Amino acid sequence: METKKITINDFILPIIIIALSIGYGYYVLTYPVDTIVSNYLSLPLIFKMVRQHFYLILVSASLAIATSVPLGILLSRPMFKRVRSLIVGIVNVGQTIPSLAVIALFVGILGIGSKTAIFALWMYSLLPILNNTIAGMTGVSPFIIDSAIGMGMTKVRTLFFVELPIALPVIMAGIRTAVVINVATAVIAAYVGAGGLGDFIIAGKNINRWQILLLGAGYASLIALLLDHILGVVERILTQ
Amino acid sequence: MIKIENVTKVYPGSDKAVVQDLNLHIEKGEICVLVGASGCGKTTTMRMINRLIDLTEGRILVADQDIHSVDPIKLRLGIGYVIQETGLFPHYTIEKNIATVPIELKWDKNRIQERVRELMGLVDLDYEQYAKKKPSSLSGGQKQRVGVARALAADPPIMLMDEPFGALDPITRAKLQNEFLDIQARIKKTIVFVTHDIDEAMKMGDKIAVMQDGKVVQYGTPHEILTAPVNKFVENLVGENRILKRLSLITCGEQQVNSPIYNLPGDEETLIERIAQNERLSTHQIVGIAGEEKTPLGYIPLFKYDRGDSTPLLDRIVTPPLTIHQNKTLFDALGVLFNTGERGVFVVDDEGRALSFITMTDLFEAVQ
Amino acid sequence: MLELFSFIVKRQSKIFELLGQHVSMVLTALLVSIIIGTIIGYLITYNKKLAKVVIYFCSMLMTIPSLALFVFLIPFLGIGDKPAIAGLVIYTLLPIVRNVYVGLTNIDPAVISSAVGMGMTGLGITLKIKFPLALPVIFAGVRTSVVMGIGLGAIAAYIGAGGLGEYIFQGINRGNNNMILTGALLIALITIIVDKLMQILQKKAEGMIR
């Protein structure tokens, strides 16, 4: 029960991750295997790619949250009961489609570019959040809503002060899933011109330098672990 | 206080009325229990009072005001509402749960906190220990106490309770029922109480409305329902051992037919006279004997003594004396007698002073 | 649309070849994954603490972006089938390990004690009682793994494993929309169909123990 608060343990993994990132970055910049690597890599470039990666994730995730949470709340209202099961069915099918296929579909339709990448990331991360918002909102015990209304709370206040807070941990779990998927999908999205850490992987493979390959793969992995961990802690704190 | 007049409820898309032409007048300060099988319309009736369900025909007056002339939010804020334990907000502390309605009414902070303390005291929950906890760390019984406190928060004159003790084990349930009756004796709310359990209805209700197929088949005091069920349905509902159930409607303190108590010292002469009289009757009568300050001492079986027996009265007393609190029912008294095999039990007040003496014969007479 | 259709018809032999590669890659990995996953899942039922650690470790592996994981394997296994299959195995292990563990540990203790009471021994209980009862849960894990495996198999094309993903990557390189769409649509279709088929099988498995 008392694990709700943030403890020292919660900082261990982030510290390890940050130490590893700084350590590897320092190593690659200081001891490049050859001039090709040293010519290609620079500290500003690393910063730029990390920033681009975060930008991709944050923009697509915020767009996904901004669209699917309100949509999920709307669909959880009793009047949309019929549409809801249809949408949930479509969302479930959509979630089984592999990320690469989703990106490729959009590229085939919209062409290559960072906008396509963001669009694909947004569409793909929309699904888990929408799914969990609907599940969280419809999972609130009808007894609780009944007693809120019965005591004289307005519908709007019941929604914001009772239903949403109770559904929040489930919604948060959906956001966490979406963000972790996004970190991974963003790596692939570099291939269609999104930029970010995936560029290191592409460049590293093209010029066949493992230091650059590992920089891209390693940093992407560490970011995924870090965000998963942070959102996991947030989720735990929100859970009753 | 609550007048339900010719009320009918038909759900949209259905041609069958859930509640049909229902009339019910609930007096101020009374607990009115709606009892019946599931689907009889009892919950629908209750939920129409705070407009959680809109009625189709007829009208409902609360404090002489048509509820449809009042804003539903205002109406509900003035009516306490208790349902099964799941109605508590899991993300709020106990304190905030209880403060729900005062917060909606925008009371100031100090007033709310004071009121929460007062209410937690009323339902016997320690403020320091529980106020900051979440409902998930409470037992079922404690949750239900919080539910009652929450409904009482803004001191509404009316309370609606839908199977409030339904999710509890029998022992906790009985305990909470008793406590709630104690609270009600002090606060005198007008209460509509829904249950499917006839025994609970008998225990909690000042009046009982037995419902069947959306209609009230009988409306009356528990005593009336037990002694004069209007039809076979009500008779079956109250069950076979109606007589025994009637015993549980009368508290020992109310009991009219009692055997006498004699004080020793003080009543020696009347007692000897009484013994002398009884020898002619040879009934199995006993009398209770109380000492100084009305302390129960034991009983003397009258049939045991022959004329001229010179055993001192004090030595004739059979001890130890059985006692029962005046708030317990005659059914409890019967239990005490059965469990011990004794013939009589003293009814005592809070200080343990003997008020009356009840024997098996008295119990028989009470239900005749 | 018509153009895409005629493209598929024209290239059908190549498409079937890629499909075959994809299927055999995913199946090989899954076979390994199911065997290792079941053994690990079973072994960790003996030690709760170890189980927690193993499952936590597996879920951390899952967090790692799939493309990055394949890349990590290149220094050790080079390029081609081997790192692809190894990556797939690592990735598909978690759902199987977790579900085997959960399935085996969530069996009603009364069932086990009645088996003991009837004189069954440890191995007999495991094989005749525990695993059959855990089957639906284990199957659900396998289903997750299969669906994941198909998607990862597509990404594995990037490190030269072939399969339908190859069409996507090549299509992007050459700017050939027909190739991209063919790859994407086929992968999407196969995942959906396989998922639905497995769902039906899962329901059957659930029906068996009821």
Coordinates of N, CA and C in Angstrom, one line a residue, chain A residues 1 4 141-155 157 160-163 165-166 239-240, chain B residues 47 50 52 73 76-77 79 81 83-84 86-92 100-101 103-104 134 136-137 150-151:
Chain A
M1 N 0.8 -1.2 0.0 CA 0.0 0.0 0.0 C 0.9 1.3 0.0
K4 N 3.1 3.6 -3.0 CA 2.6 4.6 -3.9 C 3.5 5.8 -4.1
S141 N -17.3 1.2 -11.8 CA -18.5 0.5 -11.3 C -19.8 1.4 -11.4
P142 N -20.9 0.8 -12.0 CA -22.1 1.6 -12.1 C -22.6 2.1 -10.8
F143 N -22.3 1.3 -9.7 CA -22.7 1.7 -8.4 C -22.1 3.0 -8.0
I144 N -20.8 3.2 -8.3 CA -20.1 4.4 -8.0 C -20.8 5.6 -8.7
I145 N -21.0 5.5 -10.0 CA -21.6 6.6 -10.7 C -23.0 6.8 -10.2
D146 N -23.8 5.8 -9.9 CA -25.1 5.9 -9.4 C -25.1 6.7 -8.1
S147 N -24.2 6.4 -7.2 CA -24.2 7.1 -5.9 C -23.7 8.5 -6.1
A148 N -22.8 8.8 -7.0 CA -22.4 10.2 -7.3 C -23.6 11.0 -7.8
I149 N -24.3 10.5 -8.8 CA -25.5 11.2 -9.3 C -26.6 11.3 -8.2
G150 N -26.8 10.2 -7.5 CA -27.8 10.1 -6.5 C -27.6 11.1 -5.4
M151 N -26.4 11.4 -5.1 CA -26.1 12.4 -4.0 C -26.2 13.8 -4.5
G152 N -26.4 14.0 -5.8 CA -26.6 15.3 -6.3 C -25.4 15.9 -7.1
M153 N -24.5 15.1 -7.5 CA -23.4 15.6 -8.3 C -23.9 15.8 -9.7
T154 N -23.5 16.8 -10.4 CA -23.9 17.0 -11.8 C -23.2 16.0 -12.7
K155 N -23.7 15.7 -13.9 CA -23.0 14.8 -14.8 C -21.6 15.2 -15.1
R157 N -19.6 17.1 -13.4 CA -18.7 16.9 -12.2 C -18.4 15.5 -11.9
F160 N -15.7 14.4 -14.3 CA -14.3 14.9 -14.1 C -13.8 14.5 -12.7
F161 N -14.7 14.4 -11.7 CA -14.2 14.2 -10.4 C -14.3 12.7 -9.9
V162 N -15.1 11.9 -10.6 CA -15.3 10.5 -10.2 C -14.9 9.6 -11.3
E163 N -15.5 9.7 -12.5 CA -15.2 8.7 -13.5 C -13.8 8.7 -14.0
P165 N -10.9 10.2 -12.8 CA -9.9 9.8 -11.9 C -9.8 8.3 -11.7
I166 N -11.0 7.7 -11.6 CA -11.0 6.2 -11.4 C -10.4 5.5 -12.6
T239 N -2.5 4.5 -9.5 CA -3.4 3.3 -9.1 C -3.8 3.4 -7.7
Q240 N -5.0 3.1 -7.4 CA -5.5 3.1 -6.0 C -4.9 2.0 -5.2
Chain B
R47 N -35.9 5.0 -6.5 CA -35.1 5.9 -7.4 C -36.0 7.0 -8.0
N50 N -35.7 10.5 -5.8 CA -34.7 11.5 -6.1 C -34.4 11.7 -7.6
L52 N -33.7 9.8 -10.0 CA -32.7 9.0 -10.8 C -33.5 8.3 -11.9
I73 N -30.8 18.4 -9.3 CA -29.5 18.4 -8.5 C -29.8 18.9 -7.1
R76 N -31.6 16.3 -5.1 CA -30.7 15.2 -4.6 C -29.8 15.6 -3.5
L77 N -29.3 16.8 -3.6 CA -28.4 17.3 -2.6 C -29.1 17.3 -1.2
I79 N -31.3 15.0 -0.3 CA -31.7 13.7 0.1 C -30.5 12.8 0.2
Y81 N -28.3 9.4 0.3 CA -28.4 8.3 -0.6 C -27.4 7.3 -0.3
I83 N -26.1 3.2 -1.0 CA -26.3 2.0 -1.7 C -25.2 1.0 -1.2
Q84 N -25.2 -0.2 -1.8 CA -24.2 -1.2 -1.3 C -22.8 -0.6 -1.3
T86 N -20.1 -0.7 -2.7 CA -19.4 -0.3 -3.9 C -19.6 1.2 -4.3
G87 N -20.6 1.8 -3.6 CA -20.9 3.2 -4.0 C -19.8 4.2 -3.5
L88 N -18.9 3.8 -2.7 CA -17.8 4.7 -2.2 C -16.9 5.0 -3.3
F89 N -16.3 6.3 -3.3 CA -15.4 6.6 -4.4 C -14.0 6.1 -4.0
P90 N -13.4 5.1 -4.8 CA -12.2 4.5 -4.4 C -11.0 5.4 -4.4
H91 N -11.1 6.5 -5.2 CA -9.9 7.4 -5.3 C -9.9 8.5 -4.2
Y92 N -11.0 8.6 -3.5 CA -11.1 9.6 -2.4 C -10.7 9.0 -1.1
T100 N -18.4 14.6 0.4 CA -18.9 14.8 -1.0 C -20.0 15.9 -1.2
V101 N -21.1 15.7 -0.4 CA -22.2 16.6 -0.6 C -21.9 18.0 -0.1
I103 N -19.1 19.4 -0.1 CA -18.2 20.1 -1.1 C -19.1 20.6 -2.3
E104 N -20.1 19.8 -2.7 CA -21.0 20.2 -3.8 C -21.7 21.4 -3.3
K134 N -8.0 5.3 2.3 CA -8.8 5.0 1.1 C -9.8 3.9 1.5
S136 N -10.4 1.2 0.1 CA -9.9 -0.1 -0.1 C -9.3 -0.7 1.1
S137 N -8.9 0.1 2.1 CA -8.2 -0.4 3.3 C -9.2 -0.7 4.4
R150 N -21.7 9.5 4.9 CA -21.6 10.3 3.7 C -23.1 10.8 3.4
A151 N -24.0 9.9 3.6 CA -25.4 10.3 3.2 C -25.9 11.3 4.2

